[in-house]
């Protein structure tokens, strides 16, 4: 569980769709942003997605989640205004094309924004564009300003960035940054890194703001227990032929265990029936795979109260604090879990007692008694 | 071009992102909805996507576009309220699970909404759920009401729907509808249709509201001409190593040609230089593939004025009219174009004169003179 709601059923149902919409989408994009940021290995990633985002609010939510996930800034002015996210951008191809030559366009841009020049160099010919940027960069320097850098938006980014770096360095612009964009995602960035690039910063749009390769997180909101008239919680379970769609019963909490500052496993358990002895978790996809977490002394409950009896009891962190927390939390997981190809699976499972109660509820609901022959046969 | 903007550059750039965001996403979802609706072959499709949509406004925009694309209704109450789209839905699993038995839950639901009962039957055991629905359906009938039907949300929908149909028919509920949901899209619906199902209506959520298999339409907004001080339009072109990213120059319009009420081809042409003689179009991906559209007497300009000098000169159609237009327009294209597997490609290309002007602009910008040896060699 990411979130637990306790309340009268009609109230709990009223918030269902809103919670799912907000939590599913923003978790999805924050996760994608964390992946892209990991791929960039400390270099800044700017979120560039609004033009292709799913609705205007979809774009603003995406900018917010991308920032929390680790992006350094957004090109979405509205997100900057509404949420205070740092805003970054460059000039557009259309501005370059307005002028008779690229050089004239760069000169006009530099005159208008002398302290904010990232020249988009690929409108006609990328390397000629770099040379034009250098020429205008020299003029800027004479005026007492420095260009920030250039932006590549098409072509072979690995090769072009190395050639552009040579040209910039030879011309005395070793500090000028090279920003790359063009349908980037964590896989392309990782591949470019592997090829050796001179790129310093990354503009990531469509594939981040829409989480292109998996555009929906299939989170659900399920009833797991009802309180009887005597105040006791009663388990509830929804069956399904698809095992992943069978729900988990109980009043659920998640405990994360640590060893030497590294997260080693998460146990989903029932607060009403915490284990008396050992903390053993069962893999939900293979019940014979189990892990005993008892030897790890350090642990933490992941669900914390936000509202109690309708009043907020939580101090909402700033976006910057949320972003910092993401980056810190990612450090708790070893690299094998975070790699993009064939990652190691982080152990997260049902606490053994809960697993057993779930199994017997399923068997009972299907007319079997756990451990006994099917009731149909025993009659 | 889907849209043409003429104005001072700063005004045209101000609307860029908003237009791209709105047009890209809603075109994408309307297209997906049209595909899903085609697959349903006249049976109603209800859009169920809000929980997984990309932002709340992403969900409302998706409901709007899905309705325009052919859906019959939405489960998004906010879209119903804001836009007047018909709202449809069923009970949730959590309502069923609130009660000690499914039968009690169905009875309570029927008592509360006697004229709006679509029983969700797969919480525990689908066919037992159908029997429970029948039992409560009989009670409803005694009260002078009729259940609308049942909803299947998991398992083998083809087989379950046929079994459910048998049970309903045998019990005298031949009119009760069978609604199916569970990660459906046009491909799954087409496959279910092919297997022979008894499903009457379709609830399509995640894969429609996020256009799951291609969640971004890569539409762009490009400068194609600037007006000189003498009032003449001057072509502009953006080059790219990727041919698809090279822009089309000119003041563009699209003319669609018809034969016997069927669309036979679209010509993108420059209004300033319409062809003097024949309308020949050139395939943008293969310039040797051409089609002469001159023999088709009937044609229509696709771009129509919406704003002129800041004033709206267009009568905005109602959503219902837009939806009707979609369904009518789809009739103009033959089935081969609309099939999902290996579809025939509809002929749409650059008018020959425009194609030739584009080619010579590209060659000139790259330092070649069309038809002559490269200028570098001729010096």
XYZ file of C-alpha atoms in Angstrom:
758
model
C 0.000 0.000 0.000
C 1.138 3.516 -0.871
C -1.767 5.076 0.963
C -4.360 3.940 3.498
C -7.766 5.534 3.907
C -9.992 4.733 6.895
C -13.486 6.163 7.044
C -17.172 5.647 6.372
C -17.483 3.798 3.080
C -19.228 6.629 1.235
C -16.481 9.065 2.208
C -13.755 6.613 1.290
C -15.381 6.016 -2.097
C -15.760 9.726 -2.818
C -11.990 10.237 -2.730
C -11.178 7.072 -4.696
C -10.883 8.484 -8.207
C -9.131 11.699 -7.206
C -6.508 9.813 -5.180
C -5.920 7.291 -7.942
C -5.599 9.980 -10.576
C -3.133 12.057 -8.566
C -1.083 9.233 -7.056
C -0.903 7.056 -10.183
C 0.215 9.764 -12.561
C 2.591 11.669 -10.328
C 4.227 8.482 -9.012
C 4.698 7.357 -12.592
C 6.349 10.577 -13.742
C 8.447 10.991 -10.584
C 9.733 7.445 -11.137
C 10.535 8.154 -14.767
C 12.279 11.385 -13.755
C 14.330 9.496 -11.154
C 15.409 7.027 -13.847
C 16.332 9.798 -16.292
C 18.202 11.647 -13.544
C 20.102 8.472 -12.604
C 21.077 8.027 -16.253
C 22.384 11.605 -16.378
C 24.799 10.768 -13.501
C 24.646 14.099 -11.753
C 24.293 16.292 -14.849
C 21.166 18.460 -14.806
C 17.998 17.273 -16.553
C 15.487 19.909 -17.649
C 11.896 18.765 -18.202
C 10.713 19.961 -21.646
C 7.373 18.118 -21.969
C 4.426 20.516 -21.989
C 3.758 20.492 -25.769
C 3.131 16.762 -25.773
C 1.779 16.367 -22.241
C -1.666 14.938 -21.647
C -3.623 18.116 -21.043
C -2.372 21.392 -19.598
C -2.818 20.222 -16.020
C -1.232 16.927 -17.087
C 1.751 19.047 -18.092
C 1.850 21.014 -14.847
C 1.481 17.849 -12.740
C 4.222 16.263 -14.820
C 6.546 19.230 -14.214
C 5.885 18.959 -10.475
C 6.462 15.216 -10.339
C 9.525 15.452 -12.585
C 11.063 17.999 -10.228
C 10.344 15.818 -7.188
C 11.854 12.880 -9.078
C 15.115 14.728 -9.548
C 14.876 17.096 -12.532
C 16.654 20.402 -12.093
C 14.147 22.639 -13.872
C 11.246 22.802 -16.335
C 10.469 24.731 -19.507
C 6.831 24.995 -18.336
C 6.307 28.646 -17.395
C 2.972 27.906 -15.739
C 4.554 25.279 -13.476
C 7.222 27.816 -12.606
C 4.606 30.382 -11.705
C 2.204 28.083 -9.847
C 4.736 25.884 -8.067
C 7.977 27.816 -7.992
C 9.908 25.217 -9.996
C 13.028 26.697 -11.619
C 12.332 27.556 -15.273
C 14.898 27.068 -18.038
C 14.689 27.157 -21.801
C 16.312 28.156 -25.023
C 15.227 29.968 -28.173
C 13.002 28.184 -30.727
C 13.682 27.141 -34.305
C 10.950 29.555 -35.387
C 12.871 32.497 -33.946
C 15.946 31.479 -35.924
C 13.835 31.100 -39.075
C 12.317 34.564 -38.709
C 15.603 36.111 -39.713
C 17.310 35.901 -43.099
C 20.342 34.193 -41.572
C 21.057 32.228 -38.431
C 23.784 34.689 -37.531
C 21.334 37.588 -37.552
C 18.954 35.582 -35.372
C 21.677 34.772 -32.839
C 22.743 38.436 -32.760
C 19.190 39.594 -32.063
C 18.756 36.946 -29.350
C 22.067 37.905 -27.730
C 21.198 41.581 -27.797
C 17.826 40.881 -26.173
C 19.019 38.384 -23.514
C 22.777 38.816 -23.118
C 22.938 36.822 -19.865
C 20.703 33.962 -20.984
C 22.072 32.742 -24.311
C 21.796 29.044 -25.091
C 22.031 29.020 -28.885
C 19.936 26.399 -30.686
C 22.362 25.425 -33.438
C 20.636 22.767 -35.582
C 18.168 24.768 -37.688
C 20.265 24.528 -40.871
C 23.640 22.913 -40.213
C 24.698 22.058 -36.710
C 28.440 22.691 -36.878
C 27.975 25.914 -38.839
C 25.465 26.802 -36.105
C 28.167 26.246 -33.491
C 30.495 28.532 -35.434
C 27.788 31.194 -35.555
C 27.228 30.792 -31.815
C 30.969 31.280 -31.257
C 30.975 34.426 -33.379
C 28.101 35.916 -31.391
C 29.672 34.601 -28.176
C 32.780 36.667 -28.942
C 30.637 39.740 -29.468
C 28.846 39.034 -26.163
C 32.187 38.732 -24.374
C 33.224 42.125 -25.735
C 30.050 43.503 -24.138
C 31.024 41.929 -20.821
C 28.705 38.906 -21.029
C 29.257 35.171 -21.500
C 27.067 32.812 -23.477
C 25.739 29.943 -21.369
C 26.127 27.418 -24.152
C 24.539 25.722 -27.143
C 21.702 23.259 -27.676
C 21.714 20.261 -30.034
C 18.252 19.025 -31.051
C 18.811 16.543 -33.909
C 21.343 14.321 -35.575
C 24.037 12.150 -34.017
C 24.226 13.750 -30.591
C 27.314 11.789 -29.499
C 29.422 12.818 -32.494
C 28.025 16.349 -32.797
C 28.612 17.071 -29.108
C 32.269 16.047 -29.378
C 32.790 18.168 -32.520
C 30.974 21.104 -30.919
C 33.139 20.751 -27.793
C 36.291 20.919 -29.941
C 35.082 24.028 -31.741
C 34.039 25.735 -28.509
C 37.264 24.851 -26.702
C 39.464 25.978 -29.603
C 37.603 29.291 -29.685
C 38.161 29.855 -25.958
C 34.675 28.895 -24.786
C 35.647 25.968 -22.549
C 32.971 26.997 -20.034
C 30.127 26.968 -22.568
C 27.714 24.117 -21.840
C 26.295 21.681 -24.370
C 22.601 20.913 -23.849
C 21.039 18.042 -25.792
C 17.399 17.296 -26.558
C 15.414 15.194 -29.121
C 13.175 12.420 -27.804
C 15.575 11.513 -25.021
C 14.884 9.090 -22.194
C 16.996 7.160 -19.668
C 17.949 4.520 -22.234
C 19.161 7.026 -24.849
C 21.023 9.058 -22.239
C 22.712 5.916 -20.897
C 23.656 4.929 -24.440
C 25.047 8.388 -25.217
C 27.032 8.338 -21.971
C 28.465 4.973 -22.933
C 29.541 6.294 -26.344
C 31.337 9.177 -24.695
C 29.674 12.524 -25.246
C 30.544 16.076 -24.410
C 26.967 16.809 -23.349
C 26.646 18.678 -20.029
C 22.873 18.954 -19.619
C 19.791 17.166 -20.888
C 16.409 18.421 -22.077
C 13.887 15.586 -21.749
C 10.340 16.167 -22.969
C 7.770 13.815 -24.443
C 9.157 10.596 -23.024
C 9.307 12.005 -19.509
C 6.109 14.058 -19.294
C 3.988 11.201 -20.652
C 6.133 8.339 -19.245
C 6.101 7.261 -22.880
C 7.102 3.602 -22.600
C 4.554 2.905 -19.881
C 2.100 5.778 -19.752
C -0.121 4.530 -16.926
C 0.707 3.196 -13.495
C -1.851 0.537 -12.768
C -2.383 1.416 -9.127
C -5.740 0.433 -7.614
C -7.774 1.389 -4.557
C -9.236 -1.597 -2.786
C -11.267 -2.378 0.314
C -9.162 -4.538 2.622
C -11.134 -4.605 5.873
C -14.443 -3.465 7.365
C -15.069 -2.644 11.012
C -17.816 -4.717 12.585
C -20.413 -3.316 14.991
C -18.202 -4.561 17.834
C -15.335 -2.366 16.629
C -13.261 -5.303 15.377
C -11.717 -5.221 11.908
C -12.858 -8.006 9.595
C -10.702 -9.045 6.653
C -12.030 -8.578 3.157
C -10.624 -10.078 -0.003
C -11.481 -9.749 -3.696
C -10.772 -12.848 -5.733
C -9.636 -12.991 -9.310
C -8.511 -15.581 -11.802
C -5.540 -13.223 -12.273
C -3.512 -13.677 -9.043
C -2.183 -10.113 -9.210
C -5.778 -8.820 -9.069
C -6.561 -10.680 -5.831
C -6.428 -8.098 -3.053
C -4.562 -8.196 0.279
C -6.744 -8.273 3.404
C -6.257 -6.442 6.677
C -5.275 -3.047 8.089
C -2.049 -2.773 6.169
C 1.247 -1.107 6.946
C 4.679 -1.440 5.353
C 7.905 -1.856 7.342
C 11.229 -1.298 5.591
C 14.339 -2.955 6.995
C 17.875 -1.593 6.738
C 21.426 -2.854 7.083
C 24.384 -0.475 7.146
C 22.203 2.284 5.726
C 20.962 0.158 2.805
C 17.332 -0.922 2.403
C 17.179 -4.735 2.395
C 13.470 -5.526 2.196
C 9.889 -4.313 2.737
C 7.304 -6.268 4.715
C 3.607 -5.623 4.105
C 1.849 -6.620 7.319
C -1.412 -6.253 9.203
C -1.179 -3.761 12.059
C -3.849 -5.719 13.912
C -1.758 -8.893 13.715
C 1.936 -8.026 13.686
C 4.212 -11.065 13.781
C 4.937 -12.289 17.299
C 8.352 -13.614 16.344
C 10.315 -13.420 13.146
C 9.684 -11.052 10.239
C 9.579 -13.383 7.244
C 8.309 -12.040 3.897
C 6.857 -14.101 1.060
C 7.340 -13.181 -2.605
C 3.841 -12.449 -3.978
C 4.723 -14.057 -7.312
C 6.302 -17.235 -5.862
C 5.293 -18.242 -2.348
C 8.283 -20.559 -1.977
C 10.642 -17.567 -2.164
C 10.899 -16.126 1.322
C 13.278 -13.876 3.218
C 13.787 -13.536 6.959
C 14.293 -9.867 7.797
C 14.505 -10.385 11.592
C 18.272 -10.106 11.704
C 18.157 -6.489 10.515
C 17.711 -4.442 13.674
C 16.912 -1.166 11.975
C 13.474 -0.669 10.429
C 10.974 2.044 9.652
C 7.219 2.210 9.083
C 6.573 3.707 5.626
C 2.969 4.843 6.088
C 2.696 7.941 8.250
C -0.501 9.766 9.227
C -1.450 12.700 6.979
C -5.031 13.342 8.098
C -6.696 12.279 11.330
C -10.429 12.861 11.798
C -10.401 15.292 8.884
C -7.527 17.435 10.188
C -4.108 17.564 8.575
C -1.561 16.299 11.104
C 1.371 16.375 8.694
C 3.722 19.156 7.823
C 3.766 19.300 4.038
C 7.368 19.417 2.809
C 8.380 21.973 0.220
C 8.949 20.735 -3.320
C 12.666 21.206 -2.761
C 12.535 19.030 0.348
C 10.577 16.369 -1.534
C 13.149 16.444 -4.311
C 16.010 16.165 -1.837
C 14.269 13.241 -0.136
C 13.942 11.407 -3.468
C 17.646 11.765 -4.132
C 18.497 10.633 -0.583
C 16.110 7.688 -0.684
C 17.524 6.506 -3.995
C 20.886 6.230 -2.254
C 19.383 3.574 0.044
C 19.049 1.115 -2.828
C 22.062 -0.575 -4.308
C 22.945 -0.066 -7.946
C 21.773 -3.489 -9.095
C 18.192 -2.507 -8.268
C 18.520 0.757 -10.165
C 20.083 -0.499 -13.371
C 17.857 -0.348 -16.474
C 18.703 -3.706 -18.026
C 17.757 -6.831 -16.084
C 17.624 -5.121 -12.679
C 17.817 -7.047 -9.437
C 14.382 -7.274 -7.823
C 14.088 -5.526 -4.468
C 12.551 -7.909 -1.887
C 9.064 -6.704 -0.972
C 6.440 -9.179 0.128
C 3.667 -10.132 2.458
C 4.648 -10.876 6.052
C 4.300 -14.642 6.482
C 1.323 -14.526 8.888
C -0.548 -12.191 6.540
C 0.336 -14.377 3.570
C -1.067 -17.440 5.338
C -4.260 -15.629 6.339
C -4.685 -14.439 2.742
C -4.233 -17.958 1.376
C -6.799 -19.447 3.727
C -9.299 -16.671 2.932
C -8.905 -17.394 -0.794
C -9.283 -21.133 -0.329
C -12.281 -20.678 1.945
C -13.967 -18.291 -0.507
C -13.379 -20.841 -3.265
C -14.993 -23.549 -1.192
C -11.805 -25.296 -0.085
C -10.580 -25.609 3.471
C -6.881 -24.958 3.625
C -4.953 -28.192 4.037
C -8.023 -30.356 3.567
C -9.445 -31.844 0.404
C -11.885 -29.579 -1.478
C -15.158 -29.352 0.414
C -17.066 -30.534 -2.667
C -15.234 -33.847 -2.399
C -15.453 -34.175 1.360
C -19.245 -34.028 1.398
C -0.990 21.200 -41.438
C -3.840 20.764 -38.957
C -3.812 24.434 -38.053
C -2.341 27.616 -39.494
C -1.512 30.700 -37.468
C -0.679 34.035 -39.134
C 0.417 36.959 -37.025
C 3.297 38.938 -35.563
C 5.993 36.464 -34.518
C 5.739 37.210 -30.795
C 1.995 36.603 -30.837
C 2.372 33.420 -32.856
C 5.031 32.157 -30.445
C 2.935 32.921 -27.377
C 0.216 30.478 -28.470
C 2.661 27.756 -29.587
C 2.778 25.597 -26.483
C -0.918 25.903 -25.649
C -1.953 24.910 -29.177
C 0.463 21.985 -29.262
C -0.650 20.728 -25.871
C -4.360 20.904 -26.707
C -4.199 19.716 -30.316
C -1.651 16.936 -29.800
C -3.369 15.287 -26.853
C -6.978 15.621 -27.914
C -6.243 14.511 -31.476
C -4.435 11.497 -30.059
C -7.287 10.437 -27.784
C -10.020 11.181 -30.332
C -8.138 8.979 -32.801
C -7.787 6.195 -30.243
C -11.490 6.507 -29.409
C -12.393 6.299 -33.093
C -10.347 3.107 -33.374
C -11.951 1.570 -30.290
C -15.396 2.576 -31.531
C -14.699 1.039 -34.943
C -13.642 -2.190 -33.216
C -16.898 -2.232 -31.236
C -18.832 -2.226 -34.533
C -21.723 -0.070 -33.411
C -21.909 -1.294 -29.822
C -21.522 1.493 -27.256
C -18.094 2.224 -25.752
C -17.985 3.962 -22.374
C -14.776 5.791 -21.460
C -13.617 4.668 -17.981
C -10.157 6.294 -17.789
C -10.018 8.968 -15.090
C -8.192 6.911 -12.416
C -5.209 6.358 -14.659
C -5.388 9.533 -16.721
C -2.486 11.945 -16.807
C -3.725 14.584 -14.393
C -7.304 15.540 -13.598
C -7.540 17.904 -16.542
C -5.817 15.209 -18.613
C -8.773 13.022 -17.633
C -11.391 15.647 -18.480
C -9.721 16.446 -21.824
C -9.544 12.719 -22.520
C -13.263 12.300 -21.803
C -14.046 15.168 -24.164
C -11.830 13.864 -26.955
C -13.056 10.294 -26.460
C -16.647 11.463 -26.861
C -15.796 13.415 -30.019
C -13.979 10.318 -31.305
C -17.108 8.212 -30.950
C -17.517 7.033 -27.349
C -21.085 6.961 -26.085
C -20.449 8.135 -22.526
C -17.875 8.570 -19.742
C -17.589 7.523 -16.106
C -15.952 10.922 -15.379
C -18.528 12.882 -13.382
C -16.570 16.123 -13.725
C -16.536 15.811 -17.521
C -20.275 15.195 -17.364
C -20.780 18.302 -15.321
C -18.382 20.604 -17.172
C -19.035 19.435 -20.717
C -22.410 17.736 -20.668
C -21.042 14.363 -21.796
C -23.426 11.506 -20.890
C -22.248 9.785 -17.687
C -22.475 6.028 -17.136
C -21.013 3.687 -14.568
C -21.539 0.681 -12.397
C -20.954 -0.175 -8.741
C -17.401 -0.789 -7.460
C -15.808 -3.920 -6.059
C -15.406 -2.083 -2.761
C -19.179 -1.672 -2.443
C -19.634 -5.407 -2.948
C -16.913 -6.124 -0.377
C -18.527 -3.882 2.239
C -21.258 -6.428 2.727
C -20.929 -9.906 4.160
C -22.153 -11.482 0.943
C -22.370 -10.423 -2.691
C -26.093 -11.071 -2.638
C -26.610 -8.580 0.192
C -24.549 -6.015 -1.690
C -26.581 -6.459 -4.874
C -29.829 -6.158 -2.882
C -28.711 -2.910 -1.276
C -27.583 -1.527 -4.642
C -30.879 -2.513 -6.270
C -32.886 -0.950 -3.466
C -30.923 2.307 -3.780
C -30.883 2.546 -7.590
C -33.655 0.315 -8.939
C -33.526 1.813 -12.440
C -29.765 1.866 -12.795
C -28.537 -1.622 -11.933
C -25.506 -2.957 -13.766
C -24.245 -5.640 -11.396
C -20.457 -6.079 -11.192
C -20.255 -9.860 -10.935
C -16.564 -10.794 -10.660
C -15.669 -9.923 -7.056
C -15.629 -13.576 -5.917
C -16.807 -15.928 -8.636
C -18.128 -14.555 -11.881
C -20.814 -17.109 -12.736
C -22.072 -17.214 -9.131
C -22.152 -13.423 -9.415
C -24.377 -13.720 -12.482
C -26.721 -16.030 -10.530
C -26.848 -13.500 -7.695
C -27.599 -10.731 -10.195
C -30.443 -12.842 -11.605
C -31.872 -13.400 -8.145
C -31.884 -9.674 -7.400
C -33.089 -8.999 -10.954
C -36.165 -11.109 -10.213
C -36.806 -9.130 -7.058
C -36.411 -5.873 -9.021
C -38.906 -7.104 -11.601
C -41.434 -7.830 -8.857
C -41.028 -4.180 -7.819
C -41.746 -3.074 -11.397
C -38.127 -2.420 -12.406
C -35.679 -4.119 -14.768
C -31.967 -4.545 -14.245
C -29.920 -2.995 -17.043
C -27.392 -5.792 -17.034
C -24.122 -7.113 -15.640
C -20.465 -6.161 -15.886
C -17.511 -8.535 -16.344
C -14.145 -7.112 -15.243
C -11.709 -10.064 -15.240
C -11.093 -13.532 -16.566
C -11.818 -14.977 -19.998
C -14.306 -12.407 -21.226
C -15.243 -14.352 -24.362
C -16.166 -17.533 -22.507
C -17.655 -15.818 -19.441
C -19.872 -13.601 -21.576
C -21.307 -16.590 -23.429
C -21.947 -18.471 -20.172
C -23.475 -15.355 -18.595
C -25.713 -14.883 -21.653
C -26.986 -18.451 -21.300
C -27.744 -17.979 -17.606
C -29.479 -14.645 -18.199
C -31.503 -15.935 -21.155
C -32.590 -19.098 -19.320
C -33.734 -16.967 -16.383
C -35.837 -14.731 -18.639
C -33.447 -11.775 -18.771
C -32.838 -11.760 -22.518
C -32.817 -7.948 -22.503
C -30.115 -7.648 -19.832
C -26.914 -6.244 -21.311
C -23.400 -7.589 -20.765
C -20.787 -4.876 -20.277
C -17.112 -5.833 -20.334
C -14.061 -4.004 -19.004
C -10.431 -4.873 -18.013
C -7.606 -3.166 -19.896
C -9.472 -3.245 -23.193
C -8.399 -1.544 -26.384
C -9.267 -1.845 -30.073
C -7.079 -4.932 -30.517
C -8.622 -6.840 -27.592
C -12.136 -5.855 -28.612
C -11.483 -6.983 -32.195
C -10.070 -10.266 -30.898
C -13.056 -10.824 -28.592
C -15.427 -10.075 -31.471
C -13.622 -12.604 -33.610
C -13.934 -15.280 -30.905
C -17.687 -14.669 -30.710
C -18.772 -12.984 -27.527
C -22.093 -12.072 -26.009
C -20.792 -8.669 -24.903
C -23.130 -5.766 -25.714
C -21.144 -2.772 -24.428
C -17.526 -1.938 -23.644
C -15.893 -0.029 -20.814
C -12.477 1.198 -21.984
C -10.255 3.020 -19.495
C -6.479 3.220 -19.176
C -5.617 2.330 -22.735
C -8.000 4.921 -24.151
C -7.528 7.854 -21.761
C -3.730 7.665 -22.008
C -3.566 6.346 -25.604
C -1.459 3.656 -23.960
C 0.353 2.177 -26.941
C 1.425 5.571 -28.240
C 0.893 8.143 -25.511
C 2.092 11.233 -27.367
C 1.252 12.583 -30.791
C 4.416 14.139 -32.089
C 2.807 17.179 -33.689
C 4.993 20.241 -34.093
C 4.487 23.970 -34.710
C 6.826 25.376 -37.295
C 7.483 28.631 -39.083
C 6.865 28.124 -42.813
C 6.930 31.643 -44.242
C 7.613 35.237 -43.244
C 6.105 38.324 -44.833
C 8.686 40.737 -46.232
C 8.436 44.514 -45.928
C 6.881 44.553 -49.433
C 4.027 42.342 -48.227
C 5.242 39.267 -50.120
C 5.512 35.909 -48.377
C 9.002 34.432 -48.294
C 9.473 30.680 -47.865
C 11.257 29.413 -44.787
C 12.585 25.917 -44.247
C 14.229 24.153 -41.301
C 16.703 21.477 -42.298
C 17.417 18.259 -40.483
C 19.430 15.119 -41.006
C 16.131 13.366 -40.234
C 14.013 13.991 -43.381
C 10.762 13.919 -41.378
C 12.034 16.847 -39.281
C 12.640 19.059 -42.333
C 9.712 21.495 -42.478
C 7.438 22.373 -45.392
C 7.681 25.956 -46.679
C 4.899 28.283 -47.772
C 1.412 29.452 -46.796
C -0.051 25.986 -46.558
C -3.540 24.638 -47.158
C -4.834 21.099 -47.605
C -7.257 20.067 -50.339
C -9.063 16.736 -50.061
C -10.329 15.047 -53.216
C -13.378 12.789 -53.441
C -14.805 10.189 -55.789
C -18.314 8.803 -55.329
C -18.368 10.125 -51.782
C -15.050 8.488 -50.841
C -11.907 10.458 -49.972
C -9.162 9.539 -52.440
C -6.253 11.792 -51.479
C -5.088 14.965 -49.723
C -2.858 17.558 -51.364
C -0.801 19.912 -49.166
C -0.193 22.996 -51.282
C 0.872 26.626 -51.056
C -2.057 29.030 -51.357
C 0.266 31.612 -52.888
C 1.269 29.174 -55.631
C -1.606 26.801 -56.397
C -0.893 24.469 -59.299
C -1.763 25.976 -62.668
C -2.623 22.621 -64.197
C -2.803 19.152 -62.688
C -2.987 18.291 -58.986
C -0.204 15.761 -58.548
C 0.854 14.787 -55.028
C 4.245 13.359 -54.013
C 4.635 10.839 -51.188
C 6.785 12.574 -48.523
C 8.594 9.287 -47.735
C 9.300 8.311 -51.379
C 9.346 11.077 -53.963
C 8.976 8.620 -56.838
C 5.492 7.649 -55.577
C 3.050 10.167 -57.013
C -0.667 10.364 -57.619
C -2.577 12.586 -60.012
C -5.767 13.766 -58.300
C -6.921 16.007 -61.185
C -9.479 13.529 -62.465
C -11.512 13.795 -59.248
C -13.815 16.736 -59.799
C -14.984 17.038 -56.212
C -12.662 18.554 -53.621
C -12.713 20.502 -50.391
C -10.318 22.791 -48.543
C -9.703 21.348 -45.056
C -8.449 24.473 -43.266
C -11.231 26.922 -42.525
C -10.895 30.301 -40.788
C -11.550 30.258 -37.021
C -10.188 33.678 -36.033
C -9.592 36.686 -38.233
C -7.879 39.757 -36.776
C -8.542 38.475 -33.270
C -12.279 37.907 -33.778
C -13.888 34.496 -33.867
C -15.495 34.037 -37.295
C -16.467 30.400 -36.754
C -19.556 28.924 -35.197
C -18.298 26.426 -32.637
C -20.136 23.121 -33.064
C -21.604 21.369 -30.043
C -19.783 18.274 -28.768
C -22.615 16.177 -30.180
C -22.157 17.764 -33.603
C -18.397 17.168 -33.428
C -19.022 13.545 -32.511
C -21.492 13.108 -35.364
C -19.001 14.677 -37.759
C -16.299 12.206 -36.687
C -18.571 9.263 -37.376
C -19.622 10.728 -40.756
C -16.057 11.552 -41.772
C -14.882 8.039 -40.915
C -17.412 6.785 -43.477
C -15.466 8.653 -46.176
C -12.487 6.318 -45.811
C -12.624 2.770 -47.091
C -12.189 -0.135 -44.705
C -8.642 -0.980 -45.810
C -7.433 2.320 -44.374
C -9.221 1.703 -41.085
C -8.131 -1.864 -40.415
C -5.755 -2.342 -37.471
C -3.363 -4.856 -39.006
C -1.301 -3.731 -41.988
C -3.655 -0.898 -43.019
C -3.611 0.611 -46.488
C -1.921 4.007 -46.432
C -4.177 6.917 -47.339
C -2.528 9.069 -50.063
C -1.557 12.425 -48.594
C 1.379 14.335 -49.964
C 2.912 17.563 -51.112
C 1.523 19.077 -54.303
C 4.211 18.593 -56.977
C 5.063 22.305 -57.373
C 5.454 22.688 -53.606
C 7.541 19.495 -53.435
C 9.885 20.840 -56.111
C 10.226 24.219 -54.379
C 10.981 22.448 -51.096
C 13.655 20.285 -52.729
C 15.399 23.253 -54.306
C 15.295 25.191 -51.017
C 16.921 22.253 -49.214
C 19.594 21.836 -51.891
C 20.284 25.556 -51.953
C 20.557 25.738 -48.148
C 22.978 22.812 -48.267
C 25.107 24.617 -50.833
C 23.961 22.677 -53.895
C 22.139 24.149 -56.866
C 19.309 21.858 -57.876
C 20.127 19.979 -61.038
C 23.742 21.209 -61.120
C 26.839 19.666 -59.593
C 27.466 20.653 -55.947
C 28.682 24.242 -55.772
C 31.810 23.123 -53.930
C 32.836 21.105 -57.000
C 31.873 23.699 -59.603
C 34.167 26.356 -58.154
